[in-house]
Amino acid sequence: MTLTNFSPERRSARLALAAVAVSVVLWASAFVSIRSAGAAYSPGALALGRLLAGTLVLGLLLLIRREGLPPRAAWPGIVASGVLWFACYTVALLNWGEQQVDAGTAAMIVNIGPILMALLASRFLGEALPPRLIAGMAVSFAGAIAVGLSMSGEGHASVLGVVLCLVAAATYAAGVVLQKPALRHGSPLQVTFFACLVGALTCLPFSGQLVSDASHAPASATLNMVYLGVFPTALAFTTWAYALARTSASRMGATTYVVPALVVLMSWAVLDEVPAALTLVGGAICLAGVAVSRSRPAAREGGGVAATGVPAPTAEPGAVPPAPDGSAERVD
């Protein structure tokens, strides 16, 4: 078999990796923007304003591309991810939860999410959990704890705040796992737009607060809210859906451990918050864990002969071999 037979799969894998890279960079930037917008907007108002801006941008793109409505089979996953991930997660953690606990505690608790995601994907999607993935997530989680401890200082952590962060981790994990089946039927843009719309509709009870806060908020806070809607929501969630359709949910979840390291660097560059030594070490550990989780075992020599000595089955022409994590990766 020639190398060109594998080029479509490799091209798809590289595009998926580039897409998830865009997502994690933009999501890391969201934590910086929330510092400004969150000072002027209440949690529910900020979530609604962000989702409305995202829905508007995604809706325009959907009209330009003329993609229309997704198939009926995609709707259960769209509605579930819209309510759980786009609405509940945004309000519970990114806005409300961070007001109840210090940033370090929030970071430690919410990083349970990728672990929950892997367990849910294994249970309900039948995804395999390779040893490298498990080891990488364990390393990254240890790094996230180090980052959290270094940021906590003399911070506070109310019972309500801890519960909210746990809810955020659970809704994030469940939302991603429920979104995965929807992407088998609808395009990434369709799934993201309608999930964002569902999230905005779920947050409509906060419309009064949004109008009131917007009338008093400084322009910088409102611009940051719009930024959150256009980039970390509309663009990042679309590139995430694109990548999720082409790889496993558990591997995608492990990749999000890059976010704590990026938040540290962005806060240093943009907010002039000089990180402690433990913070930098924790961020480096997070990155190392992601590298381990996304690595693949070296190919065995022997011309396609398995360790048992039995020749590997020959794939049909044009078929894509399954990924090492047990998921069938989509190829364009």
CSV table of N, CA and C in Angstrom, one decimal, residues 79-221:
chain,number,residue,atom,x,y,z
A,79,VAL,N,-30.3,19.9,20.9
A,79,VAL,CA,-31.0,20.5,22.0
A,79,VAL,C,-30.3,20.3,23.4
A,80,ALA,N,-29.8,19.0,23.5
A,80,ALA,CA,-29.2,18.7,24.8
A,80,ALA,C,-27.9,19.5,25.0
A,81,SER,N,-27.1,19.5,24.0
A,81,SER,CA,-25.8,20.3,24.1
A,81,SER,C,-26.1,21.8,24.2
A,82,GLY,N,-27.1,22.3,23.6
A,82,GLY,CA,-27.4,23.7,23.7
A,82,GLY,C,-27.8,24.1,25.1
A,83,VAL,N,-28.6,23.2,25.7
A,83,VAL,CA,-29.1,23.5,27.1
A,83,VAL,C,-27.9,23.3,28.1
A,84,LEU,N,-27.3,22.2,28.0
A,84,LEU,CA,-26.3,21.8,29.0
A,84,LEU,C,-25.0,22.6,28.9
A,85,TRP,N,-24.4,22.6,27.6
A,85,TRP,CA,-23.1,23.1,27.4
A,85,TRP,C,-23.1,24.6,27.1
A,86,PHE,N,-23.9,25.1,26.2
A,86,PHE,CA,-24.0,26.5,25.8
A,86,PHE,C,-24.6,27.3,26.9
A,87,ALA,N,-25.6,26.9,27.5
A,87,ALA,CA,-26.3,27.7,28.5
A,87,ALA,C,-25.8,27.4,29.9
A,88,CYS,N,-26.1,26.2,30.4
A,88,CYS,CA,-25.8,25.9,31.8
A,88,CYS,C,-24.3,26.0,32.1
A,89,TYR,N,-23.5,25.5,31.3
A,89,TYR,CA,-22.0,25.6,31.6
A,89,TYR,C,-21.6,27.1,31.6
A,90,THR,N,-22.0,27.9,30.6
A,90,THR,CA,-21.6,29.2,30.6
A,90,THR,C,-22.0,30.0,31.8
A,91,VAL,N,-23.3,29.8,32.2
A,91,VAL,CA,-23.7,30.6,33.4
A,91,VAL,C,-23.1,30.0,34.7
A,92,ALA,N,-23.1,28.7,34.8
A,92,ALA,CA,-22.6,28.1,36.1
A,92,ALA,C,-21.2,28.3,36.4
A,93,LEU,N,-20.3,28.2,35.4
A,93,LEU,CA,-18.9,28.4,35.6
A,93,LEU,C,-18.3,29.7,35.2
A,94,LEU,N,-18.4,30.0,33.9
A,94,LEU,CA,-17.7,31.1,33.4
A,94,LEU,C,-18.2,32.4,33.9
A,95,ASN,N,-19.4,32.5,34.4
A,95,ASN,CA,-19.9,33.7,35.0
A,95,ASN,C,-20.2,33.6,36.5
A,96,TRP,N,-21.1,32.8,36.9
A,96,TRP,CA,-21.5,32.7,38.3
A,96,TRP,C,-20.5,32.0,39.2
A,97,GLY,N,-20.1,30.9,38.8
A,97,GLY,CA,-19.2,30.1,39.6
A,97,GLY,C,-17.9,30.8,40.0
A,98,GLU,N,-17.3,31.6,39.0
A,98,GLU,CA,-16.1,32.3,39.3
A,98,GLU,C,-16.3,33.4,40.3
A,99,GLN,N,-17.5,33.8,40.5
A,99,GLN,CA,-17.8,34.9,41.5
A,99,GLN,C,-17.9,34.3,42.9
A,100,GLN,N,-18.1,33.0,43.0
A,100,GLN,CA,-18.3,32.3,44.3
A,100,GLN,C,-17.1,31.7,44.9
A,101,VAL,N,-16.1,31.4,44.0
A,101,VAL,CA,-14.9,30.7,44.4
A,101,VAL,C,-13.7,31.5,43.8
A,102,ASP,N,-12.5,31.3,44.3
A,102,ASP,CA,-11.3,31.9,43.7
A,102,ASP,C,-11.0,31.2,42.4
A,103,ALA,N,-10.2,31.8,41.6
A,103,ALA,CA,-9.9,31.3,40.2
A,103,ALA,C,-9.2,29.9,40.3
A,104,GLY,N,-8.3,29.7,41.3
A,104,GLY,CA,-7.6,28.5,41.4
A,104,GLY,C,-8.5,27.3,41.7
A,105,THR,N,-9.4,27.5,42.6
A,105,THR,CA,-10.4,26.4,42.9
A,105,THR,C,-11.3,26.1,41.8
A,106,ALA,N,-11.7,27.1,41.1
A,106,ALA,CA,-12.6,26.9,39.9
A,106,ALA,C,-11.8,26.1,38.8
A,107,ALA,N,-10.6,26.5,38.6
A,107,ALA,CA,-9.8,25.8,37.6
A,107,ALA,C,-9.6,24.3,38.0
A,108,MET,N,-9.4,24.0,39.3
A,108,MET,CA,-9.1,22.6,39.7
A,108,MET,C,-10.4,21.8,39.5
A,109,ILE,N,-11.6,22.4,39.9
A,109,ILE,CA,-12.8,21.6,39.9
A,109,ILE,C,-13.3,21.4,38.4
A,110,VAL,N,-13.2,22.4,37.6
A,110,VAL,CA,-13.8,22.3,36.3
A,110,VAL,C,-12.9,21.3,35.4
A,111,ASN,N,-11.7,21.2,35.8
A,111,ASN,CA,-10.9,20.3,35.0
A,111,ASN,C,-11.1,18.8,35.3
A,112,ILE,N,-12.1,18.5,36.1
A,112,ILE,CA,-12.7,17.2,36.2
A,112,ILE,C,-13.4,16.8,34.9
A,113,GLY,N,-13.9,17.9,34.2
A,113,GLY,CA,-14.7,17.7,33.0
A,113,GLY,C,-14.2,16.8,32.0
A,114,PRO,N,-12.9,16.9,31.5
A,114,PRO,CA,-12.4,16.0,30.5
A,114,PRO,C,-12.4,14.6,31.0
A,115,ILE,N,-12.2,14.3,32.3
A,115,ILE,CA,-12.2,13.0,32.8
A,115,ILE,C,-13.6,12.4,32.7
A,116,LEU,N,-14.6,13.2,33.2
A,116,LEU,CA,-16.0,12.8,33.1
A,116,LEU,C,-16.3,12.5,31.6
A,117,MET,N,-15.8,13.4,30.7
A,117,MET,CA,-16.1,13.2,29.3
A,117,MET,C,-15.6,11.9,28.8
A,118,ALA,N,-14.4,11.5,29.1
A,118,ALA,CA,-13.9,10.2,28.7
A,118,ALA,C,-14.7,9.1,29.2
A,119,LEU,N,-15.1,9.1,30.5
A,119,LEU,CA,-15.9,8.0,31.1
A,119,LEU,C,-17.2,7.9,30.4
A,120,LEU,N,-17.9,9.1,30.2
A,120,LEU,CA,-19.2,9.1,29.5
A,120,LEU,C,-19.1,8.6,28.1
A,121,ALA,N,-18.0,9.0,27.4
A,121,ALA,CA,-17.9,8.6,26.0
A,121,ALA,C,-17.6,7.1,25.9
A,122,SER,N,-16.9,6.5,26.9
A,122,SER,CA,-16.6,5.1,26.9
A,122,SER,C,-17.9,4.3,27.2
A,123,ARG,N,-18.7,4.9,28.1
A,123,ARG,CA,-19.9,4.2,28.5
A,123,ARG,C,-21.0,4.3,27.4
A,124,PHE,N,-21.3,5.4,26.9
A,124,PHE,CA,-22.4,5.6,26.0
A,124,PHE,C,-22.1,5.7,24.5
A,125,LEU,N,-20.8,6.0,24.1
A,125,LEU,CA,-20.4,6.0,22.7
A,125,LEU,C,-19.6,4.8,22.4
A,126,GLY,N,-19.2,4.0,23.3
A,126,GLY,CA,-18.4,2.9,23.1
A,126,GLY,C,-16.9,3.2,22.7
A,127,GLU,N,-16.4,4.4,23.1
A,127,GLU,CA,-15.1,4.7,22.7
A,127,GLU,C,-14.1,4.0,23.6
A,128,ALA,N,-13.0,3.6,23.0
A,128,ALA,CA,-11.9,3.0,23.8
A,128,ALA,C,-11.1,4.0,24.6
A,129,LEU,N,-10.5,3.6,25.7
A,129,LEU,CA,-9.7,4.4,26.5
A,129,LEU,C,-8.2,3.8,26.5
A,130,PRO,N,-7.4,4.2,25.5
A,130,PRO,CA,-6.1,3.7,25.4
A,130,PRO,C,-5.2,4.1,26.6
A,131,PRO,N,-4.3,3.3,27.0
A,131,PRO,CA,-3.4,3.6,28.2
A,131,PRO,C,-2.8,5.0,28.0
A,132,ARG,N,-2.3,5.3,26.8
A,132,ARG,CA,-1.7,6.7,26.6
A,132,ARG,C,-2.6,7.8,26.9
A,133,LEU,N,-3.9,7.6,26.5
A,133,LEU,CA,-4.9,8.7,26.8
A,133,LEU,C,-5.1,8.8,28.3
A,134,ILE,N,-5.3,7.7,29.0
A,134,ILE,CA,-5.5,7.7,30.4
A,134,ILE,C,-4.3,8.4,31.1
A,135,ALA,N,-3.1,7.9,30.8
A,135,ALA,CA,-1.9,8.5,31.4
A,135,ALA,C,-1.8,10.0,31.1
A,136,GLY,N,-2.0,10.4,29.9
A,136,GLY,CA,-1.9,11.8,29.6
A,136,GLY,C,-2.9,12.7,30.3
A,137,MET,N,-4.1,12.2,30.5
A,137,MET,CA,-5.1,12.9,31.2
A,137,MET,C,-4.8,13.0,32.7
A,138,ALA,N,-4.2,12.0,33.2
A,138,ALA,CA,-3.8,12.0,34.6
A,138,ALA,C,-2.7,13.0,34.9
A,139,VAL,N,-1.7,13.1,33.9
A,139,VAL,CA,-0.6,14.0,34.0
A,139,VAL,C,-1.2,15.5,33.9
A,140,SER,N,-2.0,15.7,32.9
A,140,SER,CA,-2.6,17.0,32.7
A,140,SER,C,-3.4,17.5,33.9
A,141,PHE,N,-4.2,16.5,34.5
A,141,PHE,CA,-5.0,16.9,35.7
A,141,PHE,C,-4.1,17.3,36.8
A,142,ALA,N,-3.0,16.6,37.0
A,142,ALA,CA,-2.0,17.0,38.0
A,142,ALA,C,-1.5,18.4,37.8
A,143,GLY,N,-1.2,18.7,36.5
A,143,GLY,CA,-0.8,20.0,36.1
A,143,GLY,C,-1.8,21.1,36.4
A,144,ALA,N,-3.1,20.8,36.1
A,144,ALA,CA,-4.2,21.7,36.4
A,144,ALA,C,-4.3,22.0,37.9
A,145,ILE,N,-4.1,20.9,38.7
A,145,ILE,CA,-4.2,21.1,40.2
A,145,ILE,C,-3.0,22.0,40.6
A,146,ALA,N,-1.9,21.8,40.0
A,146,ALA,CA,-0.7,22.7,40.4
A,146,ALA,C,-1.0,24.2,40.0
A,147,VAL,N,-1.6,24.4,38.8
A,147,VAL,CA,-2.0,25.7,38.4
A,147,VAL,C,-3.0,26.3,39.4
A,148,GLY,N,-4.0,25.5,39.8
A,148,GLY,CA,-5.0,25.9,40.7
A,148,GLY,C,-4.5,26.3,42.0
A,149,LEU,N,-3.6,25.4,42.6
A,149,LEU,CA,-3.0,25.7,43.9
A,149,LEU,C,-2.2,27.0,43.9
A,150,SER,N,-1.5,27.2,42.8
A,150,SER,CA,-0.6,28.4,42.7
A,150,SER,C,-1.5,29.7,42.6
A,151,MET,N,-2.7,29.6,42.1
A,151,MET,CA,-3.5,30.8,41.9
A,151,MET,C,-4.5,31.0,43.1
A,152,SER,N,-4.6,30.0,43.9
A,152,SER,CA,-5.6,30.2,45.0
A,152,SER,C,-5.2,31.2,46.0
A,153,GLY,N,-4.0,31.1,46.5
A,153,GLY,CA,-3.6,32.1,47.5
A,153,GLY,C,-4.5,32.0,48.7
A,154,GLU,N,-5.0,33.2,49.1
A,154,GLU,CA,-5.9,33.3,50.3
A,154,GLU,C,-7.3,33.4,49.7
A,155,GLY,N,-7.6,32.8,48.6
A,155,GLY,CA,-8.9,32.9,48.0
A,155,GLY,C,-10.0,32.3,48.8
A,156,HIS,N,-11.2,32.4,48.3
A,156,HIS,CA,-12.4,31.9,49.0
A,156,HIS,C,-13.0,30.8,48.2
A,157,ALA,N,-13.8,30.0,48.8
A,157,ALA,CA,-14.5,28.9,48.1
A,157,ALA,C,-15.8,28.6,48.9
A,158,SER,N,-16.9,29.1,48.5
A,158,SER,CA,-18.2,28.8,49.2
A,158,SER,C,-18.7,27.5,48.7
A,159,VAL,N,-19.6,26.9,49.5
A,159,VAL,CA,-20.2,25.6,49.1
A,159,VAL,C,-20.9,25.7,47.8
A,160,LEU,N,-21.7,26.9,47.7
A,160,LEU,CA,-22.4,27.1,46.4
A,160,LEU,C,-21.5,27.2,45.2
A,161,GLY,N,-20.3,27.9,45.4
A,161,GLY,CA,-19.4,28.0,44.3
A,161,GLY,C,-18.8,26.6,43.9
A,162,VAL,N,-18.5,25.8,44.9
A,162,VAL,CA,-17.9,24.5,44.5
A,162,VAL,C,-19.0,23.6,43.8
A,163,VAL,N,-20.2,23.7,44.3
A,163,VAL,CA,-21.3,23.0,43.6
A,163,VAL,C,-21.5,23.5,42.2
A,164,LEU,N,-21.5,24.8,42.0
A,164,LEU,CA,-21.6,25.4,40.6
A,164,LEU,C,-20.5,24.9,39.7
A,165,CYS,N,-19.3,24.8,40.2
A,165,CYS,CA,-18.2,24.4,39.4
A,165,CYS,C,-18.3,22.9,39.0
A,166,LEU,N,-18.8,22.1,40.0
A,166,LEU,CA,-19.1,20.7,39.7
A,166,LEU,C,-20.2,20.5,38.7
A,167,VAL,N,-21.2,21.4,38.8
A,167,VAL,CA,-22.3,21.3,37.8
A,167,VAL,C,-21.7,21.7,36.4
A,168,ALA,N,-20.8,22.7,36.4
A,168,ALA,CA,-20.2,23.2,35.1
A,168,ALA,C,-19.4,22.0,34.5
A,169,ALA,N,-18.6,21.3,35.3
A,169,ALA,CA,-17.8,20.2,34.8
A,169,ALA,C,-18.7,19.1,34.2
A,170,ALA,N,-19.8,18.8,34.9
A,170,ALA,CA,-20.7,17.7,34.5
A,170,ALA,C,-21.5,18.1,33.2
A,171,THR,N,-22.0,19.4,33.2
A,171,THR,CA,-22.7,19.8,32.0
A,171,THR,C,-21.8,19.9,30.7
A,172,TYR,N,-20.6,20.4,31.0
A,172,TYR,CA,-19.6,20.4,29.9
A,172,TYR,C,-19.4,19.0,29.3
A,173,ALA,N,-19.1,18.1,30.2
A,173,ALA,CA,-18.8,16.7,29.7
A,173,ALA,C,-20.0,16.1,29.0
A,174,ALA,N,-21.2,16.2,29.6
A,174,ALA,CA,-22.4,15.6,29.0
A,174,ALA,C,-22.7,16.3,27.7
A,175,GLY,N,-22.5,17.6,27.6
A,175,GLY,CA,-22.9,18.4,26.4
A,175,GLY,C,-22.0,17.9,25.2
A,176,VAL,N,-20.7,17.7,25.5
A,176,VAL,CA,-19.9,17.3,24.4
A,176,VAL,C,-20.2,15.9,23.9
A,177,VAL,N,-20.4,15.0,24.9
A,177,VAL,CA,-20.8,13.6,24.5
A,177,VAL,C,-22.1,13.5,23.8
A,178,LEU,N,-23.1,14.3,24.2
A,178,LEU,CA,-24.3,14.3,23.5
A,178,LEU,C,-24.3,15.0,22.1
A,179,GLN,N,-23.3,15.9,21.9
A,179,GLN,CA,-23.1,16.6,20.7
A,179,GLN,C,-22.5,15.7,19.6
A,180,LYS,N,-21.7,14.7,20.0
A,180,LYS,CA,-21.0,13.8,19.1
A,180,LYS,C,-22.0,13.1,18.2
A,181,PRO,N,-23.1,12.4,18.6
A,181,PRO,CA,-24.0,11.8,17.7
A,181,PRO,C,-24.7,12.7,16.7
A,182,ALA,N,-24.9,14.0,17.2
A,182,ALA,CA,-25.6,14.9,16.3
A,182,ALA,C,-24.7,15.2,15.1
A,183,LEU,N,-23.4,15.2,15.3
A,183,LEU,CA,-22.5,15.5,14.1
A,183,LEU,C,-22.4,14.4,13.1
A,184,ARG,N,-23.0,13.3,13.4
A,184,ARG,CA,-23.1,12.2,12.4
A,184,ARG,C,-24.2,12.5,11.4
A,185,HIS,N,-25.1,13.5,11.7
A,185,HIS,CA,-26.2,13.8,10.8
A,185,HIS,C,-26.2,15.2,10.3
A,186,GLY,N,-25.7,16.2,11.1
A,186,GLY,CA,-25.7,17.5,10.7
A,186,GLY,C,-24.2,18.0,10.6
A,187,SER,N,-24.1,19.1,9.8
A,187,SER,CA,-22.7,19.7,9.7
A,187,SER,C,-22.3,20.4,10.9
A,188,PRO,N,-21.0,20.7,11.1
A,188,PRO,CA,-20.5,21.4,12.3
A,188,PRO,C,-21.2,22.8,12.4
A,189,LEU,N,-21.4,23.5,11.3
A,189,LEU,CA,-22.1,24.8,11.4
A,189,LEU,C,-23.5,24.7,11.8
A,190,GLN,N,-24.2,23.7,11.2
A,190,GLN,CA,-25.6,23.5,11.6
A,190,GLN,C,-25.8,23.2,13.1
A,191,VAL,N,-25.0,22.2,13.6
A,191,VAL,CA,-25.1,21.8,15.0
A,191,VAL,C,-24.7,22.9,15.9
A,192,THR,N,-23.6,23.7,15.5
A,192,THR,CA,-23.2,24.8,16.4
A,192,THR,C,-24.2,25.9,16.4
A,193,PHE,N,-24.8,26.3,15.3
A,193,PHE,CA,-25.7,27.4,15.2
A,193,PHE,C,-27.0,27.1,16.1
A,194,PHE,N,-27.6,25.9,15.8
A,194,PHE,CA,-28.8,25.6,16.5
A,194,PHE,C,-28.6,25.3,18.0
A,195,ALA,N,-27.4,24.8,18.4
A,195,ALA,CA,-27.1,24.6,19.8
A,195,ALA,C,-27.0,25.9,20.5
A,196,CYS,N,-26.3,26.9,19.8
A,196,CYS,CA,-26.1,28.2,20.3
A,196,CYS,C,-27.5,28.9,20.4
A,197,LEU,N,-28.4,28.7,19.4
A,197,LEU,CA,-29.7,29.3,19.5
A,197,LEU,C,-30.5,28.7,20.7
A,198,VAL,N,-30.4,27.4,20.9
A,198,VAL,CA,-31.1,26.8,22.0
A,198,VAL,C,-30.6,27.4,23.3
A,199,GLY,N,-29.2,27.5,23.4
A,199,GLY,CA,-28.6,28.1,24.6
A,199,GLY,C,-29.1,29.5,24.8
A,200,ALA,N,-29.2,30.3,23.8
A,200,ALA,CA,-29.7,31.7,23.9
A,200,ALA,C,-31.2,31.7,24.4
A,201,LEU,N,-32.0,30.8,23.8
A,201,LEU,CA,-33.4,30.8,24.3
A,201,LEU,C,-33.5,30.3,25.7
A,202,THR,N,-32.6,29.5,26.1
A,202,THR,CA,-32.6,29.0,27.5
A,202,THR,C,-32.3,30.2,28.5
A,203,CYS,N,-31.5,31.1,28.0
A,203,CYS,CA,-31.0,32.2,28.8
A,203,CYS,C,-31.9,33.4,28.7
A,204,LEU,N,-33.0,33.3,28.0
A,204,LEU,CA,-33.9,34.5,27.8
A,204,LEU,C,-34.4,35.1,29.1
A,205,PRO,N,-34.6,34.3,30.1
A,205,PRO,CA,-35.1,34.9,31.4
A,205,PRO,C,-34.2,36.0,31.9
A,206,PHE,N,-32.9,36.0,31.4
A,206,PHE,CA,-32.0,37.1,31.9
A,206,PHE,C,-32.0,38.3,31.0
A,207,SER,N,-33.0,38.4,30.1
A,207,SER,CA,-33.0,39.5,29.1
A,207,SER,C,-33.2,40.9,29.8
A,208,GLY,N,-34.0,40.9,30.8
A,208,GLY,CA,-34.1,42.2,31.6
A,208,GLY,C,-32.8,42.6,32.2
A,209,GLN,N,-32.1,41.7,32.8
A,209,GLN,CA,-30.8,42.1,33.3
A,209,GLN,C,-29.8,42.5,32.3
A,210,LEU,N,-29.9,41.9,31.1
A,210,LEU,CA,-29.0,42.3,30.0
A,210,LEU,C,-29.2,43.7,29.6
A,211,VAL,N,-30.5,44.1,29.4
A,211,VAL,CA,-30.8,45.4,29.0
A,211,VAL,C,-30.4,46.5,30.1
A,212,SER,N,-30.6,46.1,31.3
A,212,SER,CA,-30.3,47.0,32.4
A,212,SER,C,-28.8,47.2,32.5
A,213,ASP,N,-28.0,46.1,32.5
A,213,ASP,CA,-26.6,46.1,32.6
A,213,ASP,C,-26.0,46.9,31.4
A,214,ALA,N,-26.5,46.6,30.2
A,214,ALA,CA,-26.0,47.3,29.0
A,214,ALA,C,-26.1,48.8,29.0
A,215,SER,N,-27.1,49.3,29.7
A,215,SER,CA,-27.3,50.7,29.8
A,215,SER,C,-26.3,51.4,30.7
A,216,HIS,N,-25.7,50.7,31.6
A,216,HIS,CA,-24.7,51.3,32.5
A,216,HIS,C,-23.3,50.8,32.2
A,217,ALA,N,-23.1,49.7,31.4
A,217,ALA,CA,-21.8,49.1,31.2
A,217,ALA,C,-20.9,50.0,30.4
A,218,PRO,N,-19.6,50.1,30.7
A,218,PRO,CA,-18.7,50.8,29.8
A,218,PRO,C,-18.5,50.1,28.5
A,219,ALA,N,-18.1,50.9,27.5
A,219,ALA,CA,-18.0,50.3,26.1
A,219,ALA,C,-17.0,49.2,26.1
A,220,SER,N,-15.9,49.2,26.9
A,220,SER,CA,-15.0,48.1,26.9
A,220,SER,C,-15.6,46.8,27.3
A,221,ALA,N,-16.5,46.9,28.3
A,221,ALA,CA,-17.1,45.6,28.8
A,221,ALA,C,-18.0,45.1,27.7
